[in-house]
Coordinates of C-alpha atoms in Angstrom, one line a residue:
X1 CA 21.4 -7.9 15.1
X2 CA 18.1 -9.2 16.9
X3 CA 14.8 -8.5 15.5
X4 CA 12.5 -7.1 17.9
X5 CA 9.3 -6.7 15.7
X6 CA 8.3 -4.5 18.2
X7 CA 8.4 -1.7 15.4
X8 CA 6.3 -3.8 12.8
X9 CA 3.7 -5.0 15.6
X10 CA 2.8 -1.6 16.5
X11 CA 2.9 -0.1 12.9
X12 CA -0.2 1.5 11.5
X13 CA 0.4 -1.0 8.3
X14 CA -0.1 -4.6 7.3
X15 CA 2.9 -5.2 5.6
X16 CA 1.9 -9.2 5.0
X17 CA 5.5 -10.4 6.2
X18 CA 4.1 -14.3 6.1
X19 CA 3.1 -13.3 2.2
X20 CA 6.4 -11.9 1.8
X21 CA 8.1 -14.8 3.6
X22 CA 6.4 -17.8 1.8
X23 CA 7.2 -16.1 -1.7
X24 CA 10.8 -16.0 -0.5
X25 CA 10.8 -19.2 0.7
X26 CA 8.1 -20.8 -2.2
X27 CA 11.1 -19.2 -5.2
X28 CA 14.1 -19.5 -2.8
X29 CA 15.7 -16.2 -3.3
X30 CA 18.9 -15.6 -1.8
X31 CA 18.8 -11.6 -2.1
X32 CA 16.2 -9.6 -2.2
X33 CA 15.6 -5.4 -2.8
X34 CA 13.2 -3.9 -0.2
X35 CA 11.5 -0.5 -1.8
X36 CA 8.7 1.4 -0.3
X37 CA 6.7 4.7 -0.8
X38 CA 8.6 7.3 1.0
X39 CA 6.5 7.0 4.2
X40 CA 7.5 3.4 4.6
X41 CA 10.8 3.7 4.5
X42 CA 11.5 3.9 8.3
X43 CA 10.0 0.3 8.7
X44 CA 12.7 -1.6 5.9
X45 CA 15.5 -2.3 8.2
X46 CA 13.4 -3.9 10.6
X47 CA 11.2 -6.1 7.5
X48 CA 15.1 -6.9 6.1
X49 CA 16.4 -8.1 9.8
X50 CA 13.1 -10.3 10.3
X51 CA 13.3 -11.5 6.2
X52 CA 17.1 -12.5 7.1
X53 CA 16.0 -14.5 10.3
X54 CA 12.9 -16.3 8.5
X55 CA 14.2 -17.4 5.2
X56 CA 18.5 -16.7 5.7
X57 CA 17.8 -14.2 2.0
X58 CA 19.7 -11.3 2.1
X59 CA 18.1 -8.0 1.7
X60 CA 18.8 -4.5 0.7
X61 CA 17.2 -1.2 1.3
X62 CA 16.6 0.8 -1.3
X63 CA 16.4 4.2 0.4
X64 CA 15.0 6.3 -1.8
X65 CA 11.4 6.3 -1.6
X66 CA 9.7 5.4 -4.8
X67 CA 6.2 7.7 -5.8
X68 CA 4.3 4.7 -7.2
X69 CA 4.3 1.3 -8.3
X70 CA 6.0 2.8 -11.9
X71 CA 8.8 4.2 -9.8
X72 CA 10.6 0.8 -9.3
X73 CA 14.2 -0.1 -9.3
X74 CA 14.3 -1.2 -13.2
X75 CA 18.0 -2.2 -13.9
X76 CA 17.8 -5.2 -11.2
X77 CA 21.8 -6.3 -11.2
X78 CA 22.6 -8.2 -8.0
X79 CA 19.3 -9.0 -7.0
X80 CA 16.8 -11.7 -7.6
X81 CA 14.3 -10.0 -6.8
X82 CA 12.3 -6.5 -5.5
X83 CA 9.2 -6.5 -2.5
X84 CA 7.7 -3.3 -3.4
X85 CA 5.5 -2.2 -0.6
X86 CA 3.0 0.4 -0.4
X87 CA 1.9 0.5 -4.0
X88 CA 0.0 -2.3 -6.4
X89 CA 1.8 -3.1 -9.4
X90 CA 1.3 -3.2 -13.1
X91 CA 4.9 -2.9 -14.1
X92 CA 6.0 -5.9 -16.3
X93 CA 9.9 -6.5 -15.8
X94 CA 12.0 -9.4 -16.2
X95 CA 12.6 -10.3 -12.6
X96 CA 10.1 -11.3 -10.4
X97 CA 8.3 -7.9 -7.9
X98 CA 5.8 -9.0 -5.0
X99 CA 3.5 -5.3 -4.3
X100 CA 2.7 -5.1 -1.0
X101 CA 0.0 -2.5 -0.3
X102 CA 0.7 -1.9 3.4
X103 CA -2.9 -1.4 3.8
X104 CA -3.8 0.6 7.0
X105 CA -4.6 -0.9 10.5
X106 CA -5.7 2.2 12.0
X107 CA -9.9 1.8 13.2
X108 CA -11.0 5.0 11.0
X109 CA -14.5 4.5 11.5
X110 CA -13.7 6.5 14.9
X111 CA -12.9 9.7 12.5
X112 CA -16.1 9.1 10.7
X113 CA -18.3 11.5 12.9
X114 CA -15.9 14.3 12.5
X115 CA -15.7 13.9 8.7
X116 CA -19.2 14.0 8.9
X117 CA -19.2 17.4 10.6
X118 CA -16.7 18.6 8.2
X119 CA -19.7 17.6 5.4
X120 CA -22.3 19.2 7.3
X121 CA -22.4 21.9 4.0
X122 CA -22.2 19.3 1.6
X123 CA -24.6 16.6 -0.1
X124 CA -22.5 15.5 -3.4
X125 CA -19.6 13.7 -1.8
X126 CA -16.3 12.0 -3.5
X127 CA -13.9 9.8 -1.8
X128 CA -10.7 8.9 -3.3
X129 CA -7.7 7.6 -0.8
X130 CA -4.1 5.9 -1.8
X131 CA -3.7 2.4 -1.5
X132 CA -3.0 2.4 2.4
X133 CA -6.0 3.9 3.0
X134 CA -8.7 2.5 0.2
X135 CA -9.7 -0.4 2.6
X136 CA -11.5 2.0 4.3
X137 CA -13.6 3.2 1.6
X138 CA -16.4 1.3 1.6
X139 CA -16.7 1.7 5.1
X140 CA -16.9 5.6 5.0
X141 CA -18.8 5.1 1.8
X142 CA -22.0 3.5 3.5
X143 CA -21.2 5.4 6.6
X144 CA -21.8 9.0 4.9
X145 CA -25.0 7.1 3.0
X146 CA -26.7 6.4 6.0
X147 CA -26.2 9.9 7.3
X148 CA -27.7 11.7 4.1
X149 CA -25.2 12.2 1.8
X150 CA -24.5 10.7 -1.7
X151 CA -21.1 9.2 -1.8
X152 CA -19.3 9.0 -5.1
X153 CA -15.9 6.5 -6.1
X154 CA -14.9 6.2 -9.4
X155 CA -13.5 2.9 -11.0
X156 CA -9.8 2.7 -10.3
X157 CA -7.8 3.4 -13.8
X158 CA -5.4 1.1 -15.3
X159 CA -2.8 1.8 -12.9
X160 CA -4.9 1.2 -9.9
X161 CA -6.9 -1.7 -8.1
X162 CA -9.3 -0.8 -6.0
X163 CA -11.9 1.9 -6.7
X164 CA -11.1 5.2 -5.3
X165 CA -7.6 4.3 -5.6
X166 CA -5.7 6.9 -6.6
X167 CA -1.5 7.7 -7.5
X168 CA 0.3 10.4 -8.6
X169 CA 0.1 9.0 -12.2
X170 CA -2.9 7.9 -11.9
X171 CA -6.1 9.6 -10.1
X172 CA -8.6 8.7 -13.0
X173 CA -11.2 7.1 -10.3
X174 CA -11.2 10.9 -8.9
X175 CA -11.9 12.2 -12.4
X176 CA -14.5 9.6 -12.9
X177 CA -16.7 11.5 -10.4
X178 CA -15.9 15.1 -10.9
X179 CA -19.3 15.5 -12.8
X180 CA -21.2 14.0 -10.3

């Protein structure tokens, strides 16, 4: 089967597939697992064909969508090794994961005005976004600064990277600014 990419180029993700490649290449796996928050999962046939025709690994979809970076496949038997994407990790395992956070590509700052409008009632202000979406954070942060309000993002929690980053097991950077 031919990969097209067409599917990849005109997804709303960066899924870093020369990232993903060189790691391949750099540890020469031979079979790979491909896992992915539930939202992703329509793109992993299309990342295994182009994997295949780059590096000659093998992959897998897992097709069960995984809710967070601690929802991995953990009993890795007949793989070498898992690309995880739309998460960050802090999972320690014996076999090698690259986290992908599939961050978006979508040009949000076109959205801001009407989030602003939504606002209009409010000064006090928290943002909190999953990992696709935290890139755009500090965007929206400033933007909503400049417009009279005060923004709030908490400090991402132990299972998080980026503040504001939030997961269903772990939303402490939302707490963090509950008081404020």
């Amino acid at each position: 089967m031919a990969c097209t990419q067409v599917s990849l180029a005109e997804s709303p993700y960066d899924f870093e597939l020369d990232r993903v490649i060189d790691w391949i290449r750099q540890n020469n796996f031979k079979k790979v697992l491909l896992q992915s928050a539930p939202g992703l999962i329509r793109y992993l046939p299309e990342i295994g064909c182009y994997i295949k025709q780059m590096t000659s690994a093998d992959t897998v979809v897992d097709g069960r969508g995984r809710f967070g970076a601690c929802d991995v496949y953990t009993n890795l038997t007949g793989f070498e090794a898992v690309v995880h994407f739309g998460h960050t990790g802090f999972i320690n395992t014996s076999y090698p994961i690259l986290y992908i956070p599939a961050f978006s590509k979508i040009d949000a700052t076109k959205l801001f005005h009407k989030i602003l409008d939504a606002l209009s009632n409010m000064e006090k202000v928290g943002l909190s976004a999953s990992v696709q979406h935290v890139n755009t954070l500090p965007t929206l942060y400033e933007y909503l600064a400049r417009n009279g309000k005060k923004p709030f993002m908490g400090q991402p929690g132990k299972r998080c990277l980026y503040p504001g980053q939030v997961v269903g097991c772990d939303y402490l950077s939302a707490i963090r600014i509950d008081s404020k």
